[in-house]
PDB file of C-alpha atoms in Angstrom:
ATOM      1  CA  UNK A 432      17.654  -4.988 -30.529  1.00  0.00           C
ATOM      2  CA  UNK A 433      15.228  -5.048 -27.671  1.00  0.00           C
ATOM      3  CA  UNK A 434      12.200  -2.758 -27.822  1.00  0.00           C
ATOM      4  CA  UNK A 435      11.826   0.043 -25.307  1.00  0.00           C
ATOM      5  CA  UNK A 436       9.837  -0.818 -22.209  1.00  0.00           C
ATOM      6  CA  UNK A 437       6.145  -0.039 -22.528  1.00  0.00           C
ATOM      7  CA  UNK A 438       4.518   2.479 -20.254  1.00  0.00           C
ATOM      8  CA  UNK A 439       1.802   1.218 -17.924  1.00  0.00           C
ATOM      9  CA  UNK A 440      -0.873   2.752 -20.165  1.00  0.00           C
ATOM     10  CA  UNK A 441       0.604   1.202 -23.335  1.00  0.00           C
ATOM     11  CA  UNK A 442       0.953  -2.172 -21.650  1.00  0.00           C
ATOM     12  CA  UNK A 443      -2.638  -2.272 -20.367  1.00  0.00           C
ATOM     13  CA  UNK A 444      -3.970  -0.986 -23.702  1.00  0.00           C
ATOM     14  CA  UNK A 445      -2.145  -3.842 -25.456  1.00  0.00           C
ATOM     15  CA  UNK A 446      -3.525  -6.436 -23.017  1.00  0.00           C
ATOM     16  CA  UNK A 447      -7.125  -5.215 -23.408  1.00  0.00           C
ATOM     17  CA  UNK A 448      -6.850  -4.351 -27.089  1.00  0.00           C
ATOM     18  CA  UNK A 449      -8.057  -6.380 -30.049  1.00  0.00           C
ATOM     19  CA  UNK A 450      -4.641  -6.753 -31.749  1.00  0.00           C
ATOM     20  CA  UNK A 451      -3.643 -10.286 -30.746  1.00  0.00           C
ATOM     21  CA  UNK A 452      -0.005  -9.790 -31.769  1.00  0.00           C
ATOM     22  CA  UNK A 453       0.335  -6.739 -29.503  1.00  0.00           C
ATOM     23  CA  UNK A 454      -1.540  -8.549 -26.741  1.00  0.00           C
ATOM     24  CA  UNK A 455       0.791 -11.538 -26.911  1.00  0.00           C
ATOM     25  CA  UNK A 456       3.889  -9.327 -27.000  1.00  0.00           C
ATOM     26  CA  UNK A 457       2.644  -7.443 -23.950  1.00  0.00           C
ATOM     27  CA  UNK A 458       1.996 -10.588 -21.925  1.00  0.00           C
ATOM     28  CA  UNK A 459       5.358 -12.088 -22.896  1.00  0.00           C
ATOM     29  CA  UNK A 460       7.108  -8.850 -21.904  1.00  0.00           C
ATOM     30  CA  UNK A 461       5.202  -8.441 -18.648  1.00  0.00           C
ATOM     31  CA  UNK A 462       8.287  -9.319 -16.622  1.00  0.00           C
ATOM     32  CA  UNK A 463       9.564  -5.833 -17.402  1.00  0.00           C
ATOM     33  CA  UNK A 464       6.528  -4.206 -15.789  1.00  0.00           C
ATOM     34  CA  UNK A 465       6.323  -3.148 -12.161  1.00  0.00           C
ATOM     35  CA  UNK A 466       3.701  -4.052  -9.582  1.00  0.00           C
ATOM     36  CA  UNK A 467       1.566  -1.007 -10.382  1.00  0.00           C
ATOM     37  CA  UNK A 468      -0.125  -3.012 -13.158  1.00  0.00           C
ATOM     38  CA  UNK A 469      -1.206  -5.915 -10.938  1.00  0.00           C
ATOM     39  CA  UNK A 470      -4.603  -4.606  -9.801  1.00  0.00           C
ATOM     40  CA  UNK A 471      -5.588  -3.805 -13.392  1.00  0.00           C
ATOM     41  CA  UNK A 472      -4.389  -7.206 -14.606  1.00  0.00           C
ATOM     42  CA  UNK A 473      -6.357  -9.004 -11.893  1.00  0.00           C
ATOM     43  CA  UNK A 474      -9.468  -7.096 -12.960  1.00  0.00           C
ATOM     44  CA  UNK A 475      -8.794  -7.870 -16.634  1.00  0.00           C
ATOM     45  CA  UNK A 476      -8.317 -11.569 -15.835  1.00  0.00           C
ATOM     46  CA  UNK A 477     -12.075 -11.646 -15.251  1.00  0.00           C
ATOM     47  CA  UNK A 478     -12.837  -9.940 -18.565  1.00  0.00           C
ATOM     48  CA  UNK A 479     -15.668 -11.506 -20.600  1.00  0.00           C
ATOM     49  CA  UNK A 480     -13.363 -11.545 -23.663  1.00  0.00           C
ATOM     50  CA  UNK A 481     -11.478 -14.825 -23.189  1.00  0.00           C
ATOM     51  CA  UNK A 482      -8.429 -13.507 -25.055  1.00  0.00           C
ATOM     52  CA  UNK A 483      -8.126 -10.499 -22.754  1.00  0.00           C
ATOM     53  CA  UNK A 484      -8.717 -12.638 -19.663  1.00  0.00           C
ATOM     54  CA  UNK A 485      -6.051 -15.150 -20.724  1.00  0.00           C
ATOM     55  CA  UNK A 486      -3.520 -12.446 -21.587  1.00  0.00           C
ATOM     56  CA  UNK A 487      -4.026 -10.743 -18.220  1.00  0.00           C
ATOM     57  CA  UNK A 488      -3.609 -13.999 -16.308  1.00  0.00           C
ATOM     58  CA  UNK A 489      -0.561 -14.990 -18.330  1.00  0.00           C
ATOM     59  CA  UNK A 490       0.945 -11.523 -17.781  1.00  0.00           C
ATOM     60  CA  UNK A 491       0.597 -11.998 -14.010  1.00  0.00           C
ATOM     61  CA  UNK A 492       2.230 -15.404 -14.303  1.00  0.00           C
ATOM     62  CA  UNK A 493       5.057 -13.974 -16.429  1.00  0.00           C
ATOM     63  CA  UNK A 494       5.668 -11.249 -13.855  1.00  0.00           C
ATOM     64  CA  UNK A 495       5.797 -13.824 -11.064  1.00  0.00           C
ATOM     65  CA  UNK A 496       8.205 -16.066 -12.943  1.00  0.00           C
ATOM     66  CA  UNK A 497      10.396 -13.072 -13.789  1.00  0.00           C
ATOM     67  CA  UNK A 498      11.106 -12.377 -10.109  1.00  0.00           C
ATOM     68  CA  UNK A 499      11.398 -16.023  -9.140  1.00  0.00           C
ATOM     69  CA  UNK A 500      11.987 -16.886  -5.515  1.00  0.00           C
ATOM     70  CA  UNK A 501      14.968 -14.578  -5.132  1.00  0.00           C
ATOM     71  CA  UNK A 502      14.040 -12.398  -2.131  1.00  0.00           C
ATOM     72  CA  UNK A 503      16.674  -9.840  -3.154  1.00  0.00           C
ATOM     73  CA  UNK A 504      14.983  -9.111  -6.500  1.00  0.00           C
ATOM     74  CA  UNK A 505      13.774  -5.519  -6.088  1.00  0.00           C
ATOM     75  CA  UNK A 506      10.514  -6.295  -7.913  1.00  0.00           C
ATOM     76  CA  UNK A 507       9.651  -9.347  -5.787  1.00  0.00           C
ATOM     77  CA  UNK A 508       8.336  -7.709  -2.593  1.00  0.00           C
ATOM     78  CA  UNK A 509       6.168  -5.091  -4.354  1.00  0.00           C
ATOM     79  CA  UNK A 510       4.771  -7.777  -6.671  1.00  0.00           C
ATOM     80  CA  UNK A 511       3.950 -10.126  -3.791  1.00  0.00           C
ATOM     81  CA  UNK A 512       2.279  -7.282  -1.883  1.00  0.00           C
ATOM     82  CA  UNK A 513       0.193  -6.306  -4.923  1.00  0.00           C
ATOM     83  CA  UNK A 514      -0.869  -9.912  -5.554  1.00  0.00           C
ATOM     84  CA  UNK A 515      -1.861 -10.348  -1.897  1.00  0.00           C
ATOM     85  CA  UNK A 516      -3.989  -7.203  -2.048  1.00  0.00           C
ATOM     86  CA  UNK A 517      -6.198  -8.715  -4.807  1.00  0.00           C
ATOM     87  CA  UNK A 518      -6.942 -12.288  -3.700  1.00  0.00           C
ATOM     88  CA  UNK A 519      -8.194 -14.566  -6.440  1.00  0.00           C
ATOM     89  CA  UNK A 520      -7.476 -18.223  -7.145  1.00  0.00           C
ATOM     90  CA  UNK A 521      -4.769 -17.105  -9.578  1.00  0.00           C
ATOM     91  CA  UNK A 522      -3.083 -14.537  -7.337  1.00  0.00           C
ATOM     92  CA  UNK A 523      -3.033 -16.949  -4.406  1.00  0.00           C
ATOM     93  CA  UNK A 524      -1.524 -19.628  -6.621  1.00  0.00           C
ATOM     94  CA  UNK A 525       1.143 -17.164  -7.770  1.00  0.00           C
ATOM     95  CA  UNK A 526       1.821 -16.162  -4.165  1.00  0.00           C
ATOM     96  CA  UNK A 527       2.579 -19.798  -3.414  1.00  0.00           C
ATOM     97  CA  UNK A 528       5.712 -19.184  -5.502  1.00  0.00           C
ATOM     98  CA  UNK A 529       6.854 -15.779  -4.231  1.00  0.00           C
ATOM     99  CA  UNK A 530       4.924 -15.006  -1.050  1.00  0.00           C
ATOM    100  CA  UNK A 531       6.647 -14.603   2.281  1.00  0.00           C
ATOM    101  CA  UNK A 532       5.910 -13.620   5.853  1.00  0.00           C
ATOM    102  CA  UNK A 533       4.757 -10.153   4.789  1.00  0.00           C
ATOM    103  CA  UNK A 534       1.920 -11.665   2.725  1.00  0.00           C
ATOM    104  CA  UNK A 535       0.767 -14.264   5.277  1.00  0.00           C
ATOM    105  CA  UNK A 536      -1.869 -12.048   6.977  1.00  0.00           C
ATOM    106  CA  UNK A 537      -3.513 -11.152   3.643  1.00  0.00           C
ATOM    107  CA  UNK A 538      -3.405 -14.752   2.407  1.00  0.00           C
ATOM    108  CA  UNK A 539      -4.812 -16.020   5.720  1.00  0.00           C
ATOM    109  CA  UNK A 540      -7.901 -13.801   5.288  1.00  0.00           C
ATOM    110  CA  UNK A 541      -8.841 -15.938   2.277  1.00  0.00           C
ATOM    111  CA  UNK A 542      -9.041 -19.061   4.436  1.00  0.00           C
ATOM    112  CA  UNK A 543     -12.521 -17.888   5.412  1.00  0.00           C
ATOM    113  CA  UNK A 544     -13.706 -17.782   1.804  1.00  0.00           C
ATOM    114  CA  UNK A 545     -15.185 -20.999   0.453  1.00  0.00           C
ATOM    115  CA  UNK A 546     -14.169 -19.930  -3.054  1.00  0.00           C
ATOM    116  CA  UNK A 547     -10.544 -19.177  -2.159  1.00  0.00           C
ATOM    117  CA  UNK A 548      -9.639 -21.333   0.834  1.00  0.00           C
ATOM    118  CA  UNK A 549      -8.075 -24.197  -1.129  1.00  0.00           C
ATOM    119  CA  UNK A 550      -5.706 -21.820  -2.913  1.00  0.00           C
ATOM    120  CA  UNK A 551      -5.020 -19.924   0.324  1.00  0.00           C
ATOM    121  CA  UNK A 552      -4.051 -23.070   2.199  1.00  0.00           C
ATOM    122  CA  UNK A 553      -1.896 -24.143  -0.757  1.00  0.00           C
ATOM    123  CA  UNK A 554      -0.082 -20.796  -0.701  1.00  0.00           C
ATOM    124  CA  UNK A 555       0.427 -20.863   3.061  1.00  0.00           C
ATOM    125  CA  UNK A 556       1.725 -24.435   3.004  1.00  0.00           C
ATOM    126  CA  UNK A 557       4.428 -23.392   0.538  1.00  0.00           C
ATOM    127  CA  UNK A 558       5.647 -20.348   2.480  1.00  0.00           C
ATOM    128  CA  UNK A 559       8.570 -21.352   4.681  1.00  0.00           C
ATOM    129  CA  UNK A 560       8.688 -20.418   8.332  1.00  0.00           C
ATOM    130  CA  UNK A 561       6.451 -20.506  11.353  1.00  0.00           C
ATOM    131  CA  UNK A 562       4.275 -17.479  10.543  1.00  0.00           C
ATOM    132  CA  UNK A 563       2.451 -19.334   7.767  1.00  0.00           C
ATOM    133  CA  UNK A 564       2.157 -22.455   9.916  1.00  0.00           C
ATOM    134  CA  UNK A 565       0.749 -20.386  12.783  1.00  0.00           C
ATOM    135  CA  UNK A 566      -1.844 -18.838  10.455  1.00  0.00           C
ATOM    136  CA  UNK A 567      -3.026 -22.286   9.390  1.00  0.00           C
ATOM    137  CA  UNK A 568      -3.263 -23.493  12.989  1.00  0.00           C
ATOM    138  CA  UNK A 569      -5.108 -20.331  14.048  1.00  0.00           C
ATOM    139  CA  UNK A 570      -7.649 -20.747  11.246  1.00  0.00           C
ATOM    140  CA  UNK A 571      -8.419 -24.355  12.161  1.00  0.00           C
ATOM    141  CA  UNK A 572     -10.687 -23.509  15.103  1.00  0.00           C
ATOM    142  CA  UNK A 573     -13.094 -21.505  12.958  1.00  0.00           C
ATOM    143  CA  UNK A 574     -12.844 -23.684   9.848  1.00  0.00           C
ATOM    144  CA  UNK A 575     -15.962 -25.432   8.643  1.00  0.00           C
ATOM    145  CA  UNK A 576     -16.057 -29.206   8.928  1.00  0.00           C
ATOM    146  CA  UNK A 577     -15.838 -29.657   5.169  1.00  0.00           C
ATOM    147  CA  UNK A 578     -12.499 -27.847   5.190  1.00  0.00           C
ATOM    148  CA  UNK A 579     -10.885 -29.570   8.204  1.00  0.00           C
TER     149      UNK A 579
END
C-alpha cells in the first residue's frame, strides 16, 4: 500500500535531513507535493551539502515531470508560477517544459542576467505562441553583443 502523503514540514525535513533513505524517498515522492515547497527547494538546491542540494534539485525535477505538459493538470500552473518566481538555471530549464504565457514576463527578466540568460532564452524558445517570441525580440535591442 502507498504511504500517506508527507506534510510540507516532513517533506522538507526529509530533503535536508541526514537519512539518505528518507531523503531519496522524499525526492522520488515529490510529485505528490504542491507548489508551496518550491521556494524552499530552490534554496536547498544551493545547499553546501551535495546530497541535500542534489535531492532538492531532483525533487523539483520530479515535480515538473509529474505535471507534464498537460495544461489542465491542477498542479501545473501553480508549479510554473512558483518556479518562475525563483529564477535559477534549474528552474528556468524546468520552465522550458511546463512554462506558458503567464510565466513569460518573469522568464524574460532573466534575459538581462549574464548568469541566467542562456537558460532564459532556452525556456522562451520552447514556449509556444507569440508572447514568448515577442519577449525575445524586445530583449534584442538591449542585449549585449556577446549574447546577440
